[in-house]
Amino acid sequence: PPPFFFFFFFCFLKFFRTSRAVGNGDKMSGSALKQELKLLESIFHQRHERFRIVSGSLDEISCQFVTQEQVLVIHCNITESYPLVPPIWFVESDDPSLAAVLERLVDLKKGSTLLLQHLKRIISDLCKLYNLPQHPDVEMLDQPLPTEQSTRDDVTSEEEDEEMAEDNEDLDHYEMKEEEPAEGKKSEDEGIGKENLAILEKIKKNQRQDYLNGAVSGSVQATDRLMKELRDIYRSESFKAGNYAVELVNDSLYDWNVKILKVDQDSALHNDLQILKEKEGVDFILLNFSFKDNFPFDPPFVRVVSPVLSGGYVLGGGAICMELLTKQGWSSAYSIESVIMQISATLVKGKARIQFGANKSQYSLSRAQQSYKSLVQIHEKNGWYTPPKEDG
């Protein structure tokens, strides 16, 4: 199954390479970022006893914090607006104390070497968390980066074009080096089919255009995380096996239709789906996932769109009675695929059945929201019931 992740993820990938309208400021920030990465890799190499930079590029870094008991995997994503927009961190763990370490990074908001300062804070706090001595190499992160002189005022437009081409070639070389599959590292597109890659590229293109038009919707943190979730789904074996399908409603990253295509073959729900296919030519359960700007810190709103079900913890309007879909039970560590598979399993365990001939209009967004609101109020007052293991 896909790993659980804490915290944020990335957006607007490699945007400054797609348009000269971004200007020279991004070129300079990219150059400075490369210097930060080179410094980090020189200090925390892949054999470092405490902290290791496993791989790095201008938009993503993977690293490890090493103790005698475990190796903690930490990821960082960097937007094209760095350092104006700080690095975005997450850790492969559901330990809330680790999430707290990353949450404290919000105190560090400014600085030309924000990546270095973030890592210094992370390593220091993790050493404290695991009762380890502070590693002396951490202090090396305070050293200034070499400065580069700019003589762009004396450069003609022709020379400027040549310089920009050389810079892009250098950037391509740098990124290709980082994306080579050393020690099993996979490129972000590996394992994704051409059709789904085209969808991802279309999303990024739309985001770039919205950015240029000043019409960006959603939030950076939500967009970043949702792009990662969608990419992971396209790479997932469960998705490729046809257990479920995902479609973006009107190309919106914040509105997903999810089709549950396969359920337990020994279940009554499976038999109902076969009958539904014979009657209506449809053999899936359609869910809708709606995400807000504060995702992943709040859960998506999930409802059944069709067919009308009885049982399976499906409420009026199509809302779903599951603790993990409420703020009380939600964790930012949950992946969307894990939520999809959990809903599928819950429908079977709850003995969901298709109500053939039922009025399909009884399922609507407004009714589902009302049912969900009542559900939350009831369980906030009375708590949640966890059935015994023998009941599934």
Short mmCIF file of C-alpha atoms in Angstrom, two decimals:
data_model
loop_
_atom_site.label_atom_id
_atom_site.label_comp_id
_atom_site.label_asym_id
_atom_site.label_seq_id
_atom_site.Cartn_x
_atom_site.Cartn_y
_atom_site.Cartn_z
CA PRO A 1 0.00 0.00 0.00
CA PRO A 2 1.14 3.61 -0.48
CA PRO A 3 2.94 5.18 2.50
CA PHE A 4 1.20 7.54 4.86
CA PHE A 5 2.46 11.10 4.71
CA PHE A 6 2.44 13.99 7.13
CA PHE A 7 2.27 17.62 6.15
CA PHE A 8 2.30 19.37 2.80
CA PHE A 9 3.31 18.70 -0.74
CA PHE A 10 4.29 20.55 -3.95
CA CYS A 11 2.76 22.75 -6.71
CA PHE A 12 3.61 24.68 -9.93
CA LEU A 13 6.51 22.36 -10.81
CA LYS A 14 9.48 23.85 -12.67
CA PHE A 15 7.36 26.85 -13.68
CA PHE A 16 10.24 29.25 -14.20
CA ARG A 17 11.48 27.01 -17.01
CA THR A 18 8.24 27.42 -18.97
CA SER A 19 8.02 31.19 -19.28
CA ARG A 20 10.47 34.06 -19.47
CA ALA A 21 7.76 36.24 -17.98
CA VAL A 22 8.79 34.98 -14.59
CA GLY A 23 11.88 37.12 -14.92
CA ASN A 24 15.46 37.13 -13.77
CA GLY A 25 14.57 36.89 -10.09
CA ASP A 26 13.63 33.23 -10.47
CA LYS A 27 16.85 32.52 -12.33
CA MET A 28 18.82 33.96 -9.47
CA SER A 29 16.78 32.06 -6.85
CA GLY A 30 17.29 28.83 -8.83
CA SER A 31 21.01 29.44 -8.89
CA ALA A 32 21.08 30.11 -5.15
CA LEU A 33 19.00 27.00 -4.51
CA LYS A 34 21.51 24.90 -6.43
CA GLN A 35 24.22 26.26 -4.17
CA GLU A 36 22.18 25.30 -1.11
CA LEU A 37 21.70 21.79 -2.47
CA LYS A 38 25.39 21.37 -3.23
CA LEU A 39 26.27 22.48 0.30
CA LEU A 40 23.75 20.09 1.82
CA GLU A 41 25.02 17.14 -0.24
CA SER A 42 28.60 17.93 0.69
CA ILE A 43 27.80 17.94 4.41
CA PHE A 44 25.10 15.28 4.70
CA HIS A 45 26.25 12.72 2.15
CA GLN A 46 24.59 9.32 1.75
CA ARG A 47 26.87 7.69 4.34
CA HIS A 48 26.48 10.32 7.04
CA GLU A 49 25.97 8.83 10.48
CA ARG A 50 23.02 11.03 11.46
CA PHE A 51 21.40 12.78 8.48
CA ARG A 52 21.59 11.91 4.79
CA ILE A 53 20.52 13.65 1.59
CA VAL A 54 19.42 10.65 -0.45
CA SER A 55 18.40 12.55 -3.57
CA GLY A 56 17.75 16.14 -4.53
CA SER A 57 16.54 18.33 -7.37
CA LEU A 58 15.31 21.90 -7.67
CA ASP A 59 11.79 20.89 -6.67
CA GLU A 60 12.14 17.82 -4.43
CA ILE A 61 14.52 16.47 -1.80
CA SER A 62 14.49 13.10 -0.04
CA CYS A 63 16.51 12.66 3.12
CA GLN A 64 16.94 10.34 6.10
CA PHE A 65 17.38 10.89 9.82
CA VAL A 66 19.27 7.91 11.21
CA THR A 67 19.12 6.50 14.74
CA GLN A 68 20.19 3.11 16.06
CA GLU A 69 16.57 1.91 16.03
CA GLN A 70 15.21 3.33 12.80
CA VAL A 71 15.72 5.34 9.64
CA LEU A 72 13.20 8.18 9.40
CA VAL A 73 12.38 9.18 5.81
CA ILE A 74 11.69 12.88 5.25
CA HIS A 75 10.67 14.60 2.02
CA CYS A 76 10.79 18.23 0.99
CA ASN A 77 9.20 19.97 -1.97
CA ILE A 78 10.18 23.41 -3.20
CA THR A 79 7.97 25.66 -5.29
CA GLU A 80 9.25 27.96 -8.02
CA SER A 81 8.54 30.88 -5.67
CA TYR A 82 11.25 29.82 -3.20
CA PRO A 83 12.46 31.48 -0.99
CA LEU A 84 9.33 33.69 -0.90
CA VAL A 85 7.33 30.50 -0.38
CA PRO A 86 9.08 28.29 2.20
CA PRO A 87 9.95 24.63 1.58
CA ILE A 88 7.16 22.12 2.17
CA TRP A 89 8.01 19.13 4.36
CA PHE A 90 6.41 15.79 5.19
CA VAL A 91 7.53 12.61 6.90
CA GLU A 92 6.66 8.97 6.30
CA SER A 93 5.16 8.35 9.73
CA ASP A 94 1.92 8.81 11.61
CA ASP A 95 3.71 9.84 14.83
CA PRO A 96 2.16 13.17 15.94
CA SER A 97 5.41 14.23 17.62
CA LEU A 98 7.09 14.19 14.21
CA ALA A 99 4.31 16.30 12.74
CA ALA A 100 4.87 18.77 15.59
CA VAL A 101 8.54 19.07 14.61
CA LEU A 102 7.54 20.08 11.09
CA GLU A 103 4.78 22.40 12.26
CA ARG A 104 7.33 24.44 14.23
CA LEU A 105 9.02 25.38 10.96
CA VAL A 106 6.37 28.06 10.44
CA ASP A 107 8.43 30.21 12.82
CA LEU A 108 11.12 30.42 10.13
CA LYS A 109 9.53 32.58 7.45
CA LYS A 110 12.26 34.67 5.89
CA GLY A 111 15.81 34.33 4.66
CA SER A 112 17.69 33.64 1.46
CA THR A 113 18.88 30.26 2.80
CA LEU A 114 15.56 29.13 4.21
CA LEU A 115 16.16 25.52 3.15
CA LEU A 116 19.36 25.35 5.20
CA GLN A 117 17.69 26.93 8.22
CA HIS A 118 14.75 24.54 8.00
CA LEU A 119 17.05 21.55 7.94
CA LYS A 120 19.04 22.88 10.87
CA ARG A 121 15.85 23.19 12.90
CA ILE A 122 14.60 19.75 11.81
CA ILE A 123 17.83 17.95 12.65
CA SER A 124 18.18 19.76 15.99
CA ASP A 125 14.58 19.05 17.01
CA LEU A 126 14.81 15.40 15.98
CA CYS A 127 17.97 14.98 18.02
CA LYS A 128 16.11 16.38 21.03
CA LEU A 129 13.08 14.18 20.34
CA TYR A 130 15.18 11.00 20.29
CA ASN A 131 17.52 12.09 23.10
CA LEU A 132 20.53 12.24 20.82
CA PRO A 133 23.44 14.68 21.08
CA GLN A 134 23.41 17.54 18.63
CA HIS A 135 25.60 16.67 15.67
CA PRO A 136 28.42 19.20 15.10
CA ASP A 137 27.86 19.19 11.33
CA VAL A 138 24.57 21.02 11.88
CA GLU A 139 26.48 24.23 12.61
CA MET A 140 27.96 24.10 9.11
CA LEU A 141 24.52 25.05 7.77
CA ASP A 142 25.09 28.59 9.05
CA GLN A 143 27.98 29.27 6.68
CA PRO A 144 27.23 31.88 3.97
CA LEU A 145 26.81 30.80 0.38
CA PRO A 146 29.20 32.19 -2.24
CA THR A 147 27.78 35.28 -3.95
CA GLU A 148 27.51 35.65 -7.70
CA GLN A 149 28.10 38.95 -9.48
CA SER A 150 25.53 40.02 -12.04
CA THR A 151 26.39 42.12 -15.08
CA ARG A 152 23.07 41.85 -16.86
CA ASP A 153 22.89 45.58 -17.55
CA ASP A 154 25.78 45.18 -20.02
CA VAL A 155 24.28 42.17 -21.78
CA THR A 156 22.63 42.60 -25.17
CA SER A 157 19.34 40.89 -25.96
CA GLU A 158 21.17 38.37 -28.16
CA GLU A 159 23.65 37.56 -25.41
CA GLU A 160 20.76 37.35 -22.97
CA ASP A 161 19.10 34.66 -25.09
CA GLU A 162 22.36 32.73 -25.29
CA GLU A 163 22.86 33.02 -21.55
CA MET A 164 19.34 31.83 -20.85
CA ALA A 165 19.79 28.83 -23.15
CA GLU A 166 23.03 27.94 -21.39
CA ASP A 167 21.32 28.27 -18.02
CA ASN A 168 18.51 25.95 -19.12
CA GLU A 169 21.05 23.44 -20.43
CA ASP A 170 22.84 23.57 -17.11
CA LEU A 171 19.55 23.14 -15.28
CA ASP A 172 18.56 20.20 -17.46
CA HIS A 173 21.91 18.57 -16.81
CA TYR A 174 21.56 19.14 -13.07
CA GLU A 175 18.05 17.71 -12.92
CA MET A 176 18.86 14.75 -15.15
CA LYS A 177 21.68 13.90 -12.84
CA GLU A 178 19.38 13.98 -9.83
CA GLU A 179 16.63 12.00 -11.55
CA GLU A 180 18.83 9.11 -12.61
CA PRO A 181 17.58 5.92 -10.89
CA ALA A 182 20.51 5.62 -8.51
CA GLU A 183 19.96 3.08 -5.73
CA GLY A 184 16.42 2.41 -6.84
CA LYS A 185 15.25 6.04 -6.98
CA LYS A 186 12.37 6.41 -9.41
CA SER A 187 11.59 9.45 -11.46
CA GLU A 188 8.28 11.09 -10.63
CA ASP A 189 6.76 9.89 -13.92
CA GLU A 190 7.95 6.30 -13.80
CA GLY A 191 5.16 3.78 -13.63
CA ILE A 192 2.47 6.19 -14.89
CA GLY A 193 0.66 5.49 -18.16
CA LYS A 194 0.78 7.94 -21.06
CA GLU A 195 -2.90 8.82 -20.75
CA ASN A 196 -2.56 9.72 -17.09
CA LEU A 197 0.68 11.60 -17.71
CA ALA A 198 -1.25 13.71 -20.20
CA ILE A 199 -3.83 14.48 -17.51
CA LEU A 200 -1.11 15.56 -15.07
CA GLU A 201 0.51 17.73 -17.72
CA LYS A 202 -2.85 19.34 -18.51
CA ILE A 203 -3.37 20.15 -14.84
CA LYS A 204 0.06 21.75 -14.59
CA LYS A 205 -0.54 23.71 -17.78
CA ASN A 206 -3.83 25.02 -16.41
CA GLN A 207 -2.14 25.95 -13.15
CA ARG A 208 0.56 27.89 -14.97
CA GLN A 209 -2.02 29.75 -17.02
CA ASP A 210 -4.07 30.56 -13.92
CA TYR A 211 -0.89 31.76 -12.25
CA LEU A 212 -0.10 34.08 -15.15
CA ASN A 213 -3.70 35.33 -15.22
CA GLY A 214 -3.72 35.96 -11.47
CA ALA A 215 -6.65 33.57 -11.08
CA VAL A 216 -5.12 30.86 -8.91
CA SER A 217 -7.77 28.85 -7.06
CA GLY A 218 -7.31 26.79 -3.93
CA SER A 219 -4.21 26.95 -1.76
CA VAL A 220 -0.59 26.02 -2.41
CA GLN A 221 -0.57 23.36 0.30
CA ALA A 222 -3.77 21.68 -0.93
CA THR A 223 -2.81 21.82 -4.60
CA ASP A 224 0.63 20.44 -3.86
CA ARG A 225 -0.72 17.54 -1.84
CA LEU A 226 -3.50 16.72 -4.31
CA MET A 227 -1.04 16.62 -7.21
CA LYS A 228 1.05 14.17 -5.23
CA GLU A 229 -2.00 12.07 -4.32
CA LEU A 230 -3.13 11.89 -7.95
CA ARG A 231 0.35 10.98 -9.13
CA ASP A 232 0.62 8.23 -6.51
CA ILE A 233 -2.77 6.86 -7.54
CA TYR A 234 -1.78 6.71 -11.20
CA ARG A 235 1.32 4.78 -10.13
CA SER A 236 -0.62 2.46 -7.79
CA GLU A 237 -0.97 -1.24 -8.54
CA SER A 238 -4.52 -1.21 -7.17
CA PHE A 239 -5.47 1.52 -9.63
CA LYS A 240 -3.80 -0.28 -12.52
CA ALA A 241 -5.59 -3.50 -11.56
CA GLY A 242 -8.91 -1.74 -12.12
CA ASN A 243 -10.13 -1.81 -8.52
CA TYR A 244 -11.19 1.82 -8.86
CA ALA A 245 -10.99 4.76 -11.27
CA VAL A 246 -10.57 8.50 -10.74
CA GLU A 247 -11.85 11.37 -12.89
CA LEU A 248 -11.47 15.09 -12.24
CA VAL A 249 -14.76 16.98 -12.49
CA ASN A 250 -14.32 19.81 -15.02
CA ASP A 251 -10.54 19.31 -14.76
CA SER A 252 -10.67 20.55 -11.16
CA LEU A 253 -8.04 19.15 -8.83
CA TYR A 254 -10.44 19.85 -5.95
CA ASP A 255 -13.39 17.81 -7.25
CA TRP A 256 -12.95 14.08 -7.95
CA ASN A 257 -15.36 11.40 -9.11
CA VAL A 258 -14.19 8.00 -7.93
CA LYS A 259 -15.64 4.79 -9.33
CA ILE A 260 -15.38 1.69 -7.15
CA LEU A 261 -15.15 -0.99 -9.81
CA LYS A 262 -14.39 -4.09 -7.74
CA VAL A 263 -15.64 -5.26 -4.36
CA ASP A 264 -15.35 -8.59 -2.54
CA GLN A 265 -16.63 -11.20 -4.99
CA ASP A 266 -18.25 -13.16 -2.14
CA SER A 267 -20.37 -10.17 -1.10
CA ALA A 268 -24.00 -9.46 -1.90
CA LEU A 269 -22.90 -6.05 -3.15
CA HIS A 270 -20.80 -7.73 -5.86
CA ASN A 271 -23.83 -9.69 -7.04
CA ASP A 272 -25.93 -6.51 -7.03
CA LEU A 273 -23.37 -4.78 -9.24
CA GLN A 274 -23.62 -7.62 -11.74
CA ILE A 275 -27.39 -7.21 -11.84
CA LEU A 276 -26.99 -3.44 -12.18
CA LYS A 277 -24.76 -3.98 -15.20
CA GLU A 278 -27.39 -6.16 -16.84
CA LYS A 279 -30.18 -3.67 -16.15
CA GLU A 280 -28.49 -0.31 -16.65
CA GLY A 281 -25.10 -1.02 -18.19
CA VAL A 282 -23.36 0.34 -15.09
CA ASP A 283 -21.20 -1.82 -12.82
CA PHE A 284 -19.62 0.61 -10.37
CA ILE A 285 -20.35 2.69 -7.29
CA LEU A 286 -19.77 6.37 -7.96
CA LEU A 287 -18.33 8.48 -5.15
CA ASN A 288 -17.57 12.19 -5.13
CA PHE A 289 -14.58 13.61 -3.24
CA SER A 290 -14.65 17.35 -2.60
CA PHE A 291 -11.48 18.97 -1.21
CA LYS A 292 -11.14 22.35 0.52
CA ASP A 293 -8.25 24.79 0.64
CA ASN A 294 -7.11 23.45 4.03
CA PHE A 295 -6.62 19.88 2.81
CA PRO A 296 -4.82 17.72 4.00
CA PHE A 297 -5.52 19.08 7.48
CA ASP A 298 -9.25 18.60 7.02
CA PRO A 299 -10.73 15.50 5.37
CA PRO A 300 -12.38 15.55 1.97
CA PHE A 301 -16.17 15.53 1.90
CA VAL A 302 -17.13 12.17 0.44
CA ARG A 303 -20.59 11.06 -0.65
CA VAL A 304 -22.16 8.32 -2.70
CA VAL A 305 -23.57 9.69 -5.96
CA SER A 306 -25.03 6.47 -7.36
CA PRO A 307 -26.53 3.91 -7.14
CA VAL A 308 -28.84 4.33 -4.14
CA LEU A 309 -27.64 2.01 -1.36
CA SER A 310 -29.07 0.64 1.84
CA GLY A 311 -26.75 -0.41 4.64
CA GLY A 312 -23.01 -0.02 4.28
CA TYR A 313 -23.07 2.99 6.65
CA VAL A 314 -24.48 5.16 3.86
CA LEU A 315 -26.80 7.86 5.19
CA GLY A 316 -29.48 10.05 3.67
CA GLY A 317 -28.36 12.01 0.64
CA GLY A 318 -25.39 9.67 0.16
CA ALA A 319 -23.24 10.77 3.11
CA ILE A 320 -21.00 8.08 4.59
CA CYS A 321 -20.81 7.34 8.32
CA MET A 322 -17.08 6.85 8.88
CA GLU A 323 -15.01 8.43 11.63
CA LEU A 324 -11.99 8.90 9.39
CA LEU A 325 -14.05 11.25 7.20
CA THR A 326 -14.58 13.62 10.13
CA LYS A 327 -12.14 16.08 11.69
CA GLN A 328 -12.14 13.94 14.82
CA GLY A 329 -10.94 10.83 13.01
CA TRP A 330 -9.01 12.33 10.14
CA SER A 331 -5.22 12.47 9.92
CA SER A 332 -3.20 14.37 7.35
CA ALA A 333 -1.19 11.16 7.06
CA TYR A 334 -3.98 9.37 5.22
CA SER A 335 -3.53 8.91 1.49
CA ILE A 336 -6.56 9.26 -0.76
CA GLU A 337 -6.11 5.74 -2.11
CA SER A 338 -6.21 4.34 1.42
CA VAL A 339 -9.46 6.25 2.00
CA ILE A 340 -10.96 4.87 -1.22
CA MET A 341 -10.04 1.30 -0.29
CA GLN A 342 -11.34 1.77 3.26
CA ILE A 343 -14.70 3.03 1.96
CA SER A 344 -14.92 0.06 -0.40
CA ALA A 345 -14.24 -2.35 2.46
CA THR A 346 -16.71 -0.56 4.76
CA LEU A 347 -19.51 -0.85 2.21
CA VAL A 348 -18.99 -4.62 2.10
CA LYS A 349 -18.62 -5.02 5.87
CA GLY A 350 -21.72 -2.92 6.39
CA LYS A 351 -23.64 -5.25 4.05
CA ALA A 352 -24.50 -2.52 1.55
CA ARG A 353 -27.12 -3.43 -1.03
CA ILE A 354 -28.26 -1.62 -4.16
CA GLN A 355 -31.84 -0.36 -4.01
CA PHE A 356 -33.08 -1.16 -7.50
CA GLY A 357 -35.89 1.12 -8.61
CA ALA A 358 -35.20 3.68 -5.85
CA ASN A 359 -35.63 7.39 -6.55
CA LYS A 360 -32.14 8.49 -7.58
CA SER A 361 -32.87 12.14 -6.79
CA GLN A 362 -32.75 11.36 -3.06
CA TYR A 363 -28.97 11.51 -3.35
CA SER A 364 -27.78 15.12 -3.58
CA LEU A 365 -24.95 17.29 -2.31
CA SER A 366 -27.16 19.40 -0.04
CA ARG A 367 -28.87 16.38 1.57
CA ALA A 368 -25.53 14.63 2.04
CA GLN A 369 -24.09 17.73 3.73
CA GLN A 370 -27.08 17.91 6.08
CA SER A 371 -26.71 14.24 7.00
CA TYR A 372 -22.99 14.66 7.53
CA LYS A 373 -23.52 17.66 9.81
CA SER A 374 -25.99 15.70 11.93
CA LEU A 375 -23.62 12.74 12.00
CA VAL A 376 -20.76 14.86 13.32
CA GLN A 377 -22.92 16.44 16.02
CA ILE A 378 -24.17 13.07 17.24
CA HIS A 379 -20.74 11.48 17.43
CA GLU A 380 -19.11 14.53 19.00
CA LYS A 381 -21.61 14.09 21.83
CA ASN A 382 -21.69 10.31 22.11
CA GLY A 383 -18.39 9.20 20.65
CA TRP A 384 -17.79 6.47 18.08
CA TYR A 385 -18.52 2.78 18.44
CA THR A 386 -15.75 0.41 17.40
CA PRO A 387 -17.08 -3.06 16.60
CA PRO A 388 -15.15 -6.11 17.89
CA LYS A 389 -12.52 -7.64 15.60
CA GLU A 390 -14.62 -10.74 14.93
CA ASP A 391 -17.20 -8.44 13.33
CA GLY A 392 -14.61 -7.08 10.89
#
